[in-house]
Amino acid sequence: MSAQTKFPQSENRPLVVLGIESSCDETAAAIVRRDALGNGEILSNEVRSQDAAHAPYGGVVPEIAARAHVEHLDRIVARALMNASLGLDGVDAISATAGPGLIGGIIAGLMTAKGLALVTGKPFVAVNHLEGHALTARLTDGIAFPYLLLLVSGGHTQLLIVENVGQYTRLGTTLDDALGEAFDKTAKLLGLGYPGGPAVEREAASGDRNAISLPRPLMGQDDCNFSFSGLKTAVLHAVNRTHRDDPDLRADICAAFQEAAADCLRDRTGRAMTRFEARHNDLETPVLVVAGGVAANTRLREVLNNLCQARGYRLCCPPHALCTDNAAMIAWAAAERLAGGAADNLDVMPRARWPLDPDAEAVPGAGVKA
Amino acid sequence: MRVLAFDTAMPACSVAVVECGGAGAEILAHRFEPRARGHAEVLMDQIAETMSDAGVGYSDLDRLAVTTGPGTFTGVRIGVAAARGMALGTGLPLVGVTTLEALAAAGAGLTGGSVAAAIDARRGEVYVQCFSNDLTPLSEPCVVTPADAADVLRGHTPLIVGTGARIMRDVCGEAAGFTFDAAAPELSDACHVACRGAVKPSDGPPPSPFYLRAPDAKLPQRKDG
């Protein structure tokens, strides 16, 4: 981690921050304002998806993603400024995702931001992409620390306690695939195309979730970890046993898969709640924040909502556009760090891996991406 | 014309501020550091230090220039992404120069004849392009085996420069009419990027990486064909 520089910032000044995100297959730039009270406002939020470029491959191809980011980043940043009706002189700081994720894309966004920061002399913040997801609920809903976070995306499946800016306790993570990845692989097995999440959810709507029996990996175990590769393999066997071109069977498989995933999330998150309460027993209404692209799934949301009601939690799901990869969350995380007086030097290293909780116990097989 | 140029496309990181005029070029400040990795970390400090050595600010510059490749994919992106960010931040024109042209520019002073830039592209291939002594391209840039590169260059009898020169010498020797010079540059350098950048039109779209190789990605085989 590069040296931090002190950013001469007191809590009582509003901050306008430019954020850049390029750690997977979205090229994004946004301008966010954080006022003296800590309230956030999104002034612009530009995202250029590369879905079409990766769709033929059934998943994100890192080199294709990196190439596209370089080609579009400066234009997307210019558009974010224009749509916020701002010039760079109206921006107080520049930030970009420095990891974790696909290193080629991270480098492209990070270098664009560094170049901007160098020539403008503005403070620079290298943001952990996961911290962007973790703090989004404070931007959208003003959630106070501490809160429980379920991060479910194509690259990550983690349960964390968000104690403060830069302070996270990981309760559980996936031992193998992220849940979004499992959705994508299921879609691929069934020939539903990429990205798989929305496709599987669409199919599942007309399927019978009990028609096929699928495993619930790790359910009932004492920890808060996840595992989805066995579920994916079970889907493969189910597909091989049947005819994937039969639309009814396809829908049944999707519904059964989605239900198995929902059961896992409910069980694992329930356990995390118990641990969260043990650490913070003084909260009147504890909050569960669900972030990441998979949080868009209606059935998963419904299951988590029921869990929250049963346990006396408030459920906070930021709007979909702020759950999937975006730069508003990066700019916001940077603003939160700047408000605490922290900025980074321009020698920050791009990082493919960057755990939010570096002290978390190593989990065998986990932590490939974070 | 005052140009800030940098190059991260090869195993080196170099930055130069050059006053490019009719009579020749005056190097105001220059840094060249051989390095296989870590360009993304050191580039900004190198630029800041070179600008400070030159005693100029960004508003004193007329344009920016950067190498577009071919070279390492990551190195090329580091340079081009940083340069495009800087161009957006300063409003300065930005031009791209290929590593092949920058290398040829460095070699042109060592000979009165043509110059070929050859860069080790790994996987048993070289990036190669031939230029006249005044840097008019005599062949298209390409990525080929050394033997095929010899075919591309035959007839031009150039001085061969770049990390690929040694490979070319090993494969075809001097028999093909090529010349080699122990003093010939192996790596591109920002000084030459600045000078070549000064003579290019700057009103086009921003420079894009010049990879010369397609991404390594296989389309999935359809099982049900």
Coordinates of C-alpha atoms in Angstrom, one line a residue:
Chain A
M1 CA 0.0 0.0 0.0
S2 CA 1.4 3.3 -0.9
A3 CA 2.1 6.0 1.6
Q4 CA -0.9 8.1 2.6
T5 CA -0.7 11.8 2.5
K6 CA -2.6 14.0 4.9
F7 CA -5.4 15.8 3.2
P8 CA -6.0 19.1 4.9
Q9 CA -9.7 18.6 5.3
S10 CA -12.0 19.4 8.1
E11 CA -15.4 17.7 8.4
N12 CA -17.1 21.0 7.8
R13 CA -16.4 21.6 4.2
P14 CA -18.4 20.2 1.3
L15 CA -16.4 18.0 -1.1
V16 CA -16.9 17.3 -4.8
V17 CA -15.1 14.2 -6.0
L18 CA -14.6 12.6 -9.4
G19 CA -14.6 8.8 -9.3
I20 CA -13.4 6.3 -11.9
E21 CA -14.3 2.6 -12.0
S22 CA -12.8 0.0 -14.4
S23 CA -12.2 -3.1 -12.4
C24 CA -14.4 -5.4 -14.5
D25 CA -16.5 -4.9 -17.6
E26 CA -18.1 -1.5 -16.9
T27 CA -16.2 1.7 -17.8
A28 CA -17.6 4.3 -15.4
A29 CA -17.1 7.8 -14.1
A30 CA -19.1 9.9 -11.7
I31 CA -19.2 13.1 -9.7
V32 CA -20.4 13.0 -6.2
R33 CA -20.8 15.7 -3.6
R34 CA -20.5 15.1 0.1
D35 CA -21.8 18.0 2.3
A36 CA -20.5 19.2 5.6
L37 CA -23.0 16.9 7.4
G38 CA -21.9 13.9 5.5
N39 CA -24.9 13.7 3.2
G40 CA -24.2 12.5 -0.3
E41 CA -25.5 13.7 -3.7
I42 CA -24.8 12.2 -7.1
L43 CA -24.2 15.0 -9.6
S44 CA -23.5 12.6 -12.5
N45 CA -23.1 8.8 -12.9
E46 CA -21.9 7.5 -16.3
V47 CA -21.6 3.8 -17.1
R48 CA -20.6 2.2 -20.3
S49 CA -21.2 -1.5 -20.2
Q50 CA -19.1 -3.9 -22.3
D51 CA -21.6 -6.7 -22.1
A52 CA -22.0 -7.0 -25.8
A53 CA -18.2 -7.4 -26.4
H54 CA -18.0 -10.2 -23.9
A55 CA -21.3 -12.0 -24.6
P56 CA -19.9 -14.2 -27.3
Y57 CA -17.4 -15.6 -24.9
G58 CA -19.9 -16.4 -22.1
G59 CA -18.0 -14.3 -19.6
V60 CA -15.6 -11.4 -19.2
V61 CA -12.4 -11.7 -21.2
P62 CA -9.8 -9.6 -19.3
E63 CA -7.8 -8.5 -22.2
I64 CA -10.8 -7.4 -24.2
A65 CA -12.1 -5.5 -21.1
A66 CA -8.8 -3.7 -20.6
R67 CA -8.6 -2.7 -24.2
A68 CA -12.1 -1.2 -24.1
H69 CA -11.5 0.7 -20.9
V70 CA -8.5 2.5 -22.4
E71 CA -10.5 3.4 -25.4
H72 CA -13.4 5.0 -23.6
L73 CA -12.3 6.2 -20.2
D74 CA -11.4 9.8 -21.1
R75 CA -14.6 10.3 -22.9
I76 CA -16.7 8.9 -20.1
V77 CA -14.9 11.2 -17.6
A78 CA -15.6 14.2 -19.8
R79 CA -19.2 13.2 -20.0
A80 CA -19.5 12.8 -16.3
L81 CA -18.1 16.4 -15.9
M82 CA -20.4 17.7 -18.6
N83 CA -23.5 16.1 -17.1
A84 CA -22.6 17.5 -13.7
S85 CA -22.2 20.9 -15.4
L86 CA -18.7 21.1 -13.9
G87 CA -15.2 21.7 -15.2
L88 CA -12.3 20.1 -13.4
D89 CA -11.9 23.3 -11.5
G90 CA -15.2 22.5 -9.8
V91 CA -13.8 19.2 -8.5
D92 CA -12.0 19.0 -5.2
A93 CA -10.4 15.5 -5.6
I94 CA -9.8 12.7 -8.1
S95 CA -10.3 9.0 -7.3
A96 CA -10.2 5.7 -9.0
T97 CA -10.6 2.0 -8.2
A98 CA -7.1 0.6 -7.4
G99 CA -8.4 -3.0 -6.8
P100 CA -9.4 -5.7 -6.4
G101 CA -10.5 -6.9 -9.8
L102 CA -9.1 -7.5 -13.3
I103 CA -5.7 -5.9 -13.2
G104 CA -5.6 -4.7 -16.9
G105 CA -8.8 -2.6 -16.5
I106 CA -7.8 -1.4 -13.0
I107 CA -4.5 0.0 -14.4
A108 CA -6.3 1.8 -17.2
G109 CA -8.7 3.7 -14.8
L110 CA -6.0 4.2 -12.2
M111 CA -3.6 5.8 -14.7
T112 CA -6.3 8.0 -16.2
A113 CA -7.0 9.3 -12.7
K114 CA -3.4 9.7 -11.8
G115 CA -2.8 11.7 -15.0
L116 CA -5.7 13.9 -14.1
A117 CA -4.6 14.4 -10.5
L118 CA -1.0 15.1 -11.6
V119 CA -1.8 17.9 -14.0
T120 CA -4.5 19.5 -11.9
G121 CA -2.6 19.2 -8.6
K122 CA -5.7 17.9 -6.9
P123 CA -5.7 15.3 -4.1
F124 CA -5.9 11.7 -5.3
V125 CA -7.6 8.8 -3.6
A126 CA -7.1 5.1 -4.6
V127 CA -10.3 3.3 -3.6
N128 CA -10.9 -0.3 -2.8
H129 CA -13.7 -1.4 -5.1
L130 CA -15.3 -3.4 -2.2
E131 CA -15.2 -0.4 0.0
G132 CA -17.2 1.4 -2.7
H133 CA -19.9 -1.3 -2.5
A134 CA -19.7 -1.3 1.3
L135 CA -20.2 2.5 1.8
T136 CA -22.9 3.0 -0.9
A137 CA -25.7 2.6 1.6
R138 CA -24.4 5.7 3.4
L139 CA -24.6 7.7 0.1
T140 CA -28.1 6.5 -0.8
D141 CA -29.7 6.1 2.7
G142 CA -27.4 7.8 5.1
I143 CA -27.0 4.5 7.1
A144 CA -24.9 5.0 10.3
F145 CA -22.1 2.8 11.4
P146 CA -22.0 -0.1 12.3
Y147 CA -24.0 -2.2 9.9
L148 CA -24.0 -5.7 8.5
L149 CA -23.1 -6.0 4.8
L150 CA -23.9 -8.9 2.4
L151 CA -21.9 -8.3 -0.7
V152 CA -23.1 -10.5 -3.6
S153 CA -21.7 -9.9 -7.1
G154 CA -20.1 -11.6 -10.0
G155 CA -16.8 -11.4 -8.3
H156 CA -17.5 -11.5 -4.6
T157 CA -19.8 -13.1 -2.0
Q158 CA -18.9 -11.8 1.5
L159 CA -20.5 -11.0 4.8
L160 CA -18.8 -8.1 6.6
I161 CA -19.4 -5.9 9.5
V162 CA -18.8 -2.3 8.4
E163 CA -17.5 -0.7 11.6
N164 CA -16.3 2.6 10.0
V165 CA -14.6 4.0 6.9
G166 CA -11.6 1.7 6.4
Q167 CA -12.6 -0.6 9.2
Y168 CA -14.2 -3.9 8.3
T169 CA -14.6 -7.3 9.9
R170 CA -15.1 -10.2 7.5
L171 CA -17.5 -12.8 8.9
G172 CA -17.6 -15.0 5.9
T173 CA -16.7 -15.3 2.2
T174 CA -17.1 -17.8 -0.6
L175 CA -14.7 -20.8 -0.7
D176 CA -15.0 -21.0 -4.5
D177 CA -17.3 -19.3 -6.9
A178 CA -19.1 -16.0 -6.2
L179 CA -22.8 -16.2 -6.4
G180 CA -23.0 -14.0 -9.5
E181 CA -20.5 -16.4 -11.1
A182 CA -22.7 -19.3 -10.3
F183 CA -25.7 -17.6 -11.9
D184 CA -23.6 -16.9 -15.0
K185 CA -22.4 -20.5 -15.2
T186 CA -25.9 -21.8 -14.8
A187 CA -27.0 -19.6 -17.6
K188 CA -24.2 -20.8 -19.8
L189 CA -25.0 -24.4 -19.1
L190 CA -28.6 -23.8 -20.1
G191 CA -27.6 -21.8 -23.2
L192 CA -29.2 -18.6 -21.8
G193 CA -26.4 -16.2 -22.6
Y194 CA -24.4 -13.6 -20.7
P195 CA -24.9 -11.9 -18.2
G196 CA -26.6 -14.9 -16.6
G197 CA -28.3 -13.3 -13.5
P198 CA -31.3 -11.6 -15.2
A199 CA -31.6 -14.5 -17.7
V200 CA -31.9 -17.2 -14.9
E201 CA -34.3 -15.0 -12.9
R202 CA -36.5 -14.6 -16.0
E203 CA -36.6 -18.3 -16.6
A204 CA -37.1 -19.1 -13.0
A205 CA -40.3 -17.1 -12.9
S206 CA -42.2 -19.8 -14.8
G207 CA -40.4 -22.8 -13.2
D208 CA -41.2 -25.0 -10.3
R209 CA -38.6 -24.6 -7.6
N210 CA -39.3 -28.0 -6.1
A211 CA -39.3 -30.0 -9.4
I212 CA -35.5 -30.7 -9.1
S213 CA -33.6 -31.3 -5.9
L214 CA -30.3 -29.3 -5.7
P215 CA -27.9 -29.2 -2.7
R216 CA -27.5 -26.3 -0.3
P217 CA -23.7 -26.2 0.3
L218 CA -22.5 -25.4 3.8
M219 CA -26.1 -24.8 5.0
G220 CA -26.3 -25.5 8.8
Q221 CA -22.6 -25.1 9.3
D222 CA -21.4 -23.0 12.2
D223 CA -19.4 -20.4 10.1
C224 CA -20.7 -17.8 7.7
N225 CA -18.9 -19.0 4.5
F226 CA -20.4 -19.7 1.2
S227 CA -19.7 -22.3 -1.5
F228 CA -21.4 -22.5 -4.9
S229 CA -19.2 -24.7 -7.1
G230 CA -21.0 -27.9 -5.9
L231 CA -24.4 -26.2 -6.7
K232 CA -23.1 -25.4 -10.2
T233 CA -22.0 -29.0 -10.7
A234 CA -25.4 -30.2 -9.5
V235 CA -27.0 -28.0 -12.1
L236 CA -24.7 -29.5 -14.7
H237 CA -25.8 -33.0 -13.8
A238 CA -29.4 -31.9 -13.8
V239 CA -28.9 -30.5 -17.3
N240 CA -27.2 -33.7 -18.5
R241 CA -30.0 -35.8 -17.1
T242 CA -32.6 -33.8 -19.0
H243 CA -32.9 -31.9 -22.2
R244 CA -31.8 -28.3 -21.8
D245 CA -33.8 -27.4 -24.8
D246 CA -37.0 -28.3 -23.1
P247 CA -38.2 -24.9 -21.9
D248 CA -40.2 -26.3 -19.0
L249 CA -37.3 -28.2 -17.6
R250 CA -35.0 -25.2 -18.2
A251 CA -37.3 -23.0 -16.1
D252 CA -37.5 -25.7 -13.4
I253 CA -33.7 -25.9 -13.2
C254 CA -33.5 -22.1 -12.9
A255 CA -36.1 -21.9 -10.2
A256 CA -34.5 -24.7 -8.3
F257 CA -31.1 -23.1 -8.6
Q258 CA -32.4 -19.7 -7.5
E259 CA -34.1 -21.3 -4.5
A260 CA -31.0 -23.2 -3.4
A261 CA -29.0 -19.9 -3.6
A262 CA -31.7 -18.1 -1.6
D263 CA -31.7 -20.8 1.1
C264 CA -27.9 -20.5 1.3
L265 CA -28.0 -16.7 1.6
R266 CA -30.8 -16.8 4.3
D267 CA -28.9 -19.4 6.4
R268 CA -25.5 -17.8 6.1
T269 CA -26.8 -14.3 6.6
G270 CA -28.8 -15.4 9.6
R271 CA -25.7 -16.7 11.2
A272 CA -23.8 -13.5 10.5
M273 CA -26.7 -11.6 12.2
T274 CA -26.1 -13.5 15.4
R275 CA -22.4 -12.7 15.3
F276 CA -23.1 -9.0 14.5
E277 CA -25.5 -8.8 17.4
A278 CA -22.9 -10.4 19.8
R279 CA -20.5 -7.6 18.9
H280 CA -23.1 -4.7 18.8
N281 CA -25.8 -5.5 21.2
D282 CA -26.8 -1.9 21.8
L283 CA -28.4 -1.2 18.4
E284 CA -32.1 -0.4 18.4
T285 CA -32.7 -1.4 14.8
P286 CA -29.7 -3.1 13.3
V287 CA -29.3 -2.7 9.5
L288 CA -28.5 -5.3 6.9
V289 CA -27.2 -3.7 3.7
V290 CA -27.2 -5.9 0.5
A291 CA -24.9 -4.7 -2.2
G292 CA -23.6 -6.1 -5.5
G293 CA -25.3 -6.9 -8.8
V294 CA -26.9 -10.1 -7.5
A295 CA -28.9 -7.9 -5.0
A296 CA -31.1 -7.1 -8.0
N297 CA -32.6 -10.6 -7.9
T298 CA -36.2 -10.2 -6.7
R299 CA -36.5 -13.6 -5.1
L300 CA -33.2 -13.2 -3.2
R301 CA -34.4 -9.8 -2.0
E302 CA -37.7 -11.3 -0.9
V303 CA -36.0 -14.0 1.1
L304 CA -33.6 -11.5 2.8
N305 CA -36.5 -9.2 3.5
N306 CA -38.3 -12.0 5.3
L307 CA -35.2 -12.8 7.3
C308 CA -34.8 -9.1 8.3
Q309 CA -38.4 -8.9 9.4
A310 CA -38.1 -12.1 11.5
R311 CA -34.9 -10.8 13.1
G312 CA -35.9 -7.2 13.6
Y313 CA -33.5 -5.7 11.1
R314 CA -34.0 -2.9 8.6
L315 CA -33.0 -4.1 5.1
C316 CA -31.3 -1.6 2.9
C317 CA -30.8 -2.4 -0.8
P318 CA -29.3 0.6 -2.7
P319 CA -31.0 1.1 -6.1
H320 CA -29.9 -1.4 -8.8
A321 CA -27.7 1.1 -10.7
L322 CA -25.7 1.7 -7.5
C323 CA -25.5 -2.0 -6.7
T324 CA -23.8 -3.1 -9.9
D325 CA -20.4 -1.7 -10.7
N326 CA -20.4 2.1 -10.9
A327 CA -18.2 5.1 -10.2
A328 CA -20.5 7.0 -7.9
M329 CA -19.6 4.5 -5.2
I330 CA -15.9 5.0 -5.8
A331 CA -16.2 8.8 -5.7
W332 CA -18.3 8.5 -2.5
A333 CA -15.8 6.2 -0.8
A334 CA -13.1 8.6 -1.7
A335 CA -15.1 11.5 -0.3
E336 CA -15.6 9.6 3.0
R337 CA -11.9 8.9 3.2
L338 CA -11.0 12.5 2.4
A339 CA -13.5 13.7 5.1
G340 CA -11.3 11.7 7.5
G341 CA -8.3 13.5 6.2
A342 CA -6.7 10.7 4.1
A343 CA -5.4 10.9 0.5
D344 CA -3.0 8.8 -1.4
N345 CA 0.3 9.5 -3.3
L346 CA 0.5 9.0 -7.0
D347 CA 2.7 5.9 -6.7
V348 CA -0.2 3.7 -5.6
M349 CA 0.1 0.2 -6.9
P350 CA -2.9 -1.4 -8.8
R351 CA -3.9 -4.5 -6.9
A352 CA -5.7 -7.6 -8.3
R353 CA -6.3 -8.7 -4.7
W354 CA -7.1 -6.3 -1.9
P355 CA -9.1 -7.7 1.0
L356 CA -11.2 -5.3 3.0
D357 CA -10.3 -7.0 6.2
P358 CA -6.6 -8.0 5.9
D359 CA -6.8 -9.5 9.4
A360 CA -9.5 -12.0 8.5
E361 CA -8.6 -15.6 9.0
A362 CA -7.5 -17.3 5.8
V363 CA -10.2 -19.5 4.4
P364 CA -9.0 -22.4 2.3
G365 CA -9.8 -21.9 -1.3
A366 CA -11.2 -18.4 -0.7
G367 CA -9.7 -15.0 -1.3
V368 CA -8.8 -15.6 -4.9
K369 CA -10.2 -12.2 -5.8
A370 CA -10.4 -10.4 -2.5
Chain B
M1 CA 7.3 23.6 -29.9
R2 CA 7.7 22.4 -26.3
V3 CA 6.7 18.7 -25.9
L4 CA 6.3 16.5 -22.8
A5 CA 6.7 12.9 -23.9
F6 CA 6.9 9.6 -22.1
D7 CA 7.2 6.0 -22.9
T8 CA 6.3 2.9 -20.8
A9 CA 5.7 0.4 -23.6
M10 CA 9.0 -1.4 -23.3
P11 CA 11.2 -2.6 -20.3
A12 CA 12.0 1.0 -19.5
C13 CA 10.3 4.1 -18.2
S14 CA 11.4 7.4 -19.8
V15 CA 10.2 10.9 -19.7
A16 CA 11.4 14.0 -21.6
V17 CA 10.6 17.7 -22.0
V18 CA 12.0 18.7 -25.3
E19 CA 12.0 22.0 -27.2
C20 CA 11.5 20.9 -30.8
G21 CA 12.3 23.6 -33.3
G22 CA 13.3 24.0 -36.9
A23 CA 17.0 24.1 -36.1
G24 CA 16.9 20.9 -34.0
A25 CA 15.9 19.8 -30.6
E26 CA 16.9 21.0 -27.2
I27 CA 16.3 18.5 -24.3
L28 CA 15.2 20.6 -21.3
A29 CA 15.0 17.5 -19.0
H30 CA 15.2 13.8 -19.5
R31 CA 14.9 10.6 -17.5
F32 CA 15.4 7.1 -18.6
E33 CA 15.2 4.2 -16.3
P34 CA 15.4 0.5 -17.4
R35 CA 12.6 -1.4 -15.6
A36 CA 10.7 -4.5 -16.4
R37 CA 7.7 -3.7 -14.2
G38 CA 6.2 -1.1 -11.9
H39 CA 5.7 1.5 -14.5
A40 CA 2.3 2.4 -13.1
E41 CA 3.8 3.2 -9.7
V42 CA 6.8 5.3 -10.9
L43 CA 5.5 7.1 -13.9
M44 CA 3.8 10.1 -12.2
D45 CA 6.8 10.8 -10.0
Q46 CA 9.1 10.6 -13.0
I47 CA 7.0 13.1 -14.9
A48 CA 6.8 15.5 -12.0
E49 CA 10.5 15.3 -11.4
T50 CA 11.3 15.8 -15.1
M51 CA 8.9 18.8 -15.4
S52 CA 10.6 20.2 -12.3
D53 CA 14.1 19.7 -13.7
A54 CA 12.9 21.4 -16.9
G55 CA 11.6 24.3 -14.8
V56 CA 8.3 24.4 -16.7
G57 CA 4.6 23.9 -15.8
Y58 CA 1.9 22.2 -17.8
S59 CA 0.7 25.6 -19.1
D60 CA 4.2 26.1 -20.6
L61 CA 3.8 23.1 -22.9
D62 CA 2.5 23.0 -26.5
R63 CA 1.6 19.3 -26.6
L64 CA 1.9 15.9 -25.0
A65 CA 3.3 12.8 -26.8
V66 CA 3.2 9.1 -25.8
T67 CA 4.3 5.8 -27.3
T68 CA 1.3 3.7 -28.4
G69 CA 3.2 0.4 -28.8
P70 CA 3.8 -2.2 -29.9
G71 CA 5.2 -3.4 -26.7
T72 CA 3.9 -5.0 -23.6
F73 CA 0.1 -4.7 -23.5
T74 CA 0.1 -3.5 -20.0
G75 CA 2.9 -1.0 -20.5
V76 CA 1.2 0.4 -23.6
R77 CA -2.0 0.9 -21.6
I78 CA -0.2 2.6 -18.7
G79 CA 1.2 5.2 -21.0
V80 CA -1.8 5.8 -23.2
A81 CA -4.3 5.9 -20.3
A82 CA -2.1 8.3 -18.3
A83 CA -1.5 10.5 -21.3
R84 CA -5.2 10.7 -22.2
G85 CA -6.0 11.6 -18.6
M86 CA -3.4 14.3 -18.7
A87 CA -4.7 15.6 -22.0
L88 CA -8.2 15.8 -20.6
G89 CA -6.8 17.6 -17.5
T90 CA -4.7 20.2 -19.4
G91 CA -6.6 20.6 -22.7
L92 CA -3.2 20.1 -24.4
P93 CA -3.1 18.3 -27.8
L94 CA -1.9 14.7 -27.4
V95 CA -0.2 12.7 -30.2
G96 CA 0.8 9.1 -30.3
V97 CA 4.1 7.7 -31.7
T98 CA 4.8 4.1 -32.2
T99 CA 7.7 2.5 -30.4
L100 CA 8.9 1.3 -33.9
E101 CA 9.1 4.9 -35.1
A102 CA 10.7 6.2 -31.9
L103 CA 13.4 3.4 -32.2
A104 CA 14.0 4.2 -35.8
A105 CA 14.4 7.8 -35.0
A106 CA 17.1 6.9 -32.5
G107 CA 18.9 4.7 -35.1
A108 CA 18.6 7.1 -38.0
G109 CA 21.6 9.1 -36.7
L110 CA 23.9 6.1 -36.8
T111 CA 23.5 5.5 -40.6
G112 CA 22.9 7.4 -43.8
G113 CA 20.6 4.6 -45.0
S114 CA 17.4 3.0 -44.0
V115 CA 16.6 1.9 -40.5
A116 CA 14.4 -1.0 -39.3
A117 CA 13.1 -1.2 -35.8
A118 CA 12.7 -4.8 -34.5
I119 CA 11.2 -5.4 -31.1
D120 CA 11.2 -8.8 -29.3
A121 CA 7.5 -9.7 -29.3
R122 CA 8.2 -13.0 -27.5
R123 CA 6.5 -16.2 -28.6
G124 CA 9.2 -16.5 -31.3
E125 CA 8.2 -13.3 -33.1
V126 CA 9.3 -9.7 -33.6
Y127 CA 7.5 -6.5 -34.2
V128 CA 9.2 -5.0 -37.2
Q129 CA 8.9 -2.0 -39.5
C130 CA 11.4 -0.4 -41.9
F131 CA 11.9 3.4 -42.4
S132 CA 14.0 5.5 -44.7
N133 CA 16.6 7.7 -43.1
D134 CA 14.1 10.6 -42.9
L135 CA 11.7 8.2 -41.2
T136 CA 9.3 7.7 -44.1
P137 CA 7.8 4.2 -43.5
L138 CA 9.1 1.7 -46.1
S139 CA 7.0 -1.2 -44.8
E140 CA 3.9 -1.7 -42.7
P141 CA 4.4 -2.5 -39.1
C142 CA 3.8 -6.2 -38.5
V143 CA 4.4 -9.1 -36.0
V144 CA 6.2 -12.0 -37.7
T145 CA 8.9 -14.6 -37.1
P146 CA 12.4 -13.4 -37.5
A147 CA 12.7 -15.3 -40.8
D148 CA 9.6 -13.6 -42.2
A149 CA 10.9 -10.3 -40.9
A150 CA 14.0 -10.8 -43.0
D151 CA 11.7 -11.2 -46.0
V152 CA 9.9 -8.0 -45.1
L153 CA 13.2 -6.1 -44.8
R154 CA 15.1 -7.7 -47.8
G155 CA 15.8 -5.1 -50.5
H156 CA 16.0 -2.2 -48.0
T157 CA 19.3 -3.3 -46.4
P158 CA 18.6 -1.4 -43.2
L159 CA 20.4 -0.9 -40.0
I160 CA 18.4 -2.9 -37.5
V161 CA 17.8 -1.4 -34.1
G162 CA 15.8 -2.5 -31.0
T163 CA 15.5 -5.5 -28.8
G164 CA 14.8 -7.6 -31.8
A165 CA 18.1 -6.7 -33.6
R166 CA 20.0 -9.5 -31.7
I167 CA 17.3 -12.0 -32.6
M168 CA 17.5 -10.9 -36.3
R169 CA 21.3 -11.2 -36.3
D170 CA 21.1 -14.7 -34.8
V171 CA 18.6 -15.9 -37.4
C172 CA 19.9 -14.3 -40.6
G173 CA 23.3 -12.9 -39.8
E174 CA 24.6 -10.1 -41.9
A175 CA 24.3 -12.1 -45.1
A176 CA 20.9 -10.6 -46.0
G177 CA 22.6 -7.2 -46.3
F178 CA 21.4 -6.0 -42.9
T179 CA 23.7 -4.1 -40.7
F180 CA 23.9 -4.1 -37.0
D181 CA 25.6 -1.7 -34.7
A182 CA 26.7 -2.4 -31.1
A183 CA 25.8 1.2 -30.3
A184 CA 22.3 0.9 -31.7
P185 CA 19.5 1.6 -29.2
E186 CA 17.6 -1.4 -27.8
L187 CA 14.7 0.5 -26.2
S188 CA 12.6 3.4 -27.3
D189 CA 13.3 6.7 -25.5
A190 CA 11.0 9.6 -24.7
C191 CA 13.4 12.1 -26.3
H192 CA 12.7 10.6 -29.7
V193 CA 9.0 10.3 -28.9
A194 CA 8.9 14.0 -28.3
C195 CA 10.7 14.9 -31.5
R196 CA 8.5 12.6 -33.6
G197 CA 5.4 13.8 -31.8
A198 CA 6.2 17.4 -32.6
V199 CA 5.9 16.8 -36.4
K200 CA 2.6 14.9 -36.3
P201 CA -0.8 16.4 -36.8
S202 CA -2.6 16.8 -33.5
D203 CA -6.2 17.4 -34.6
G204 CA -7.2 13.7 -34.9
P205 CA -8.9 11.5 -32.4
P206 CA -6.9 10.7 -29.2
P207 CA -4.2 8.1 -29.8
S208 CA -5.2 4.5 -29.2
P209 CA -2.9 1.6 -28.1
F210 CA -1.3 0.0 -31.1
Y211 CA -1.1 -3.7 -30.0
L212 CA -0.4 -5.4 -33.4
R213 CA -1.8 -8.6 -31.7
A214 CA -5.4 -9.6 -31.1
P215 CA -6.5 -10.4 -27.6
D216 CA -6.0 -14.0 -26.5
A217 CA -9.6 -15.2 -26.3
K218 CA -11.2 -18.3 -27.8
L219 CA -14.8 -18.3 -28.6
P220 CA -16.6 -21.2 -26.8
Q221 CA -17.3 -24.3 -28.9
R222 CA -21.0 -24.9 -29.2
K223 CA -21.7 -28.5 -28.0
D224 CA -25.0 -28.8 -29.9
G225 CA -23.4 -27.4 -33.1

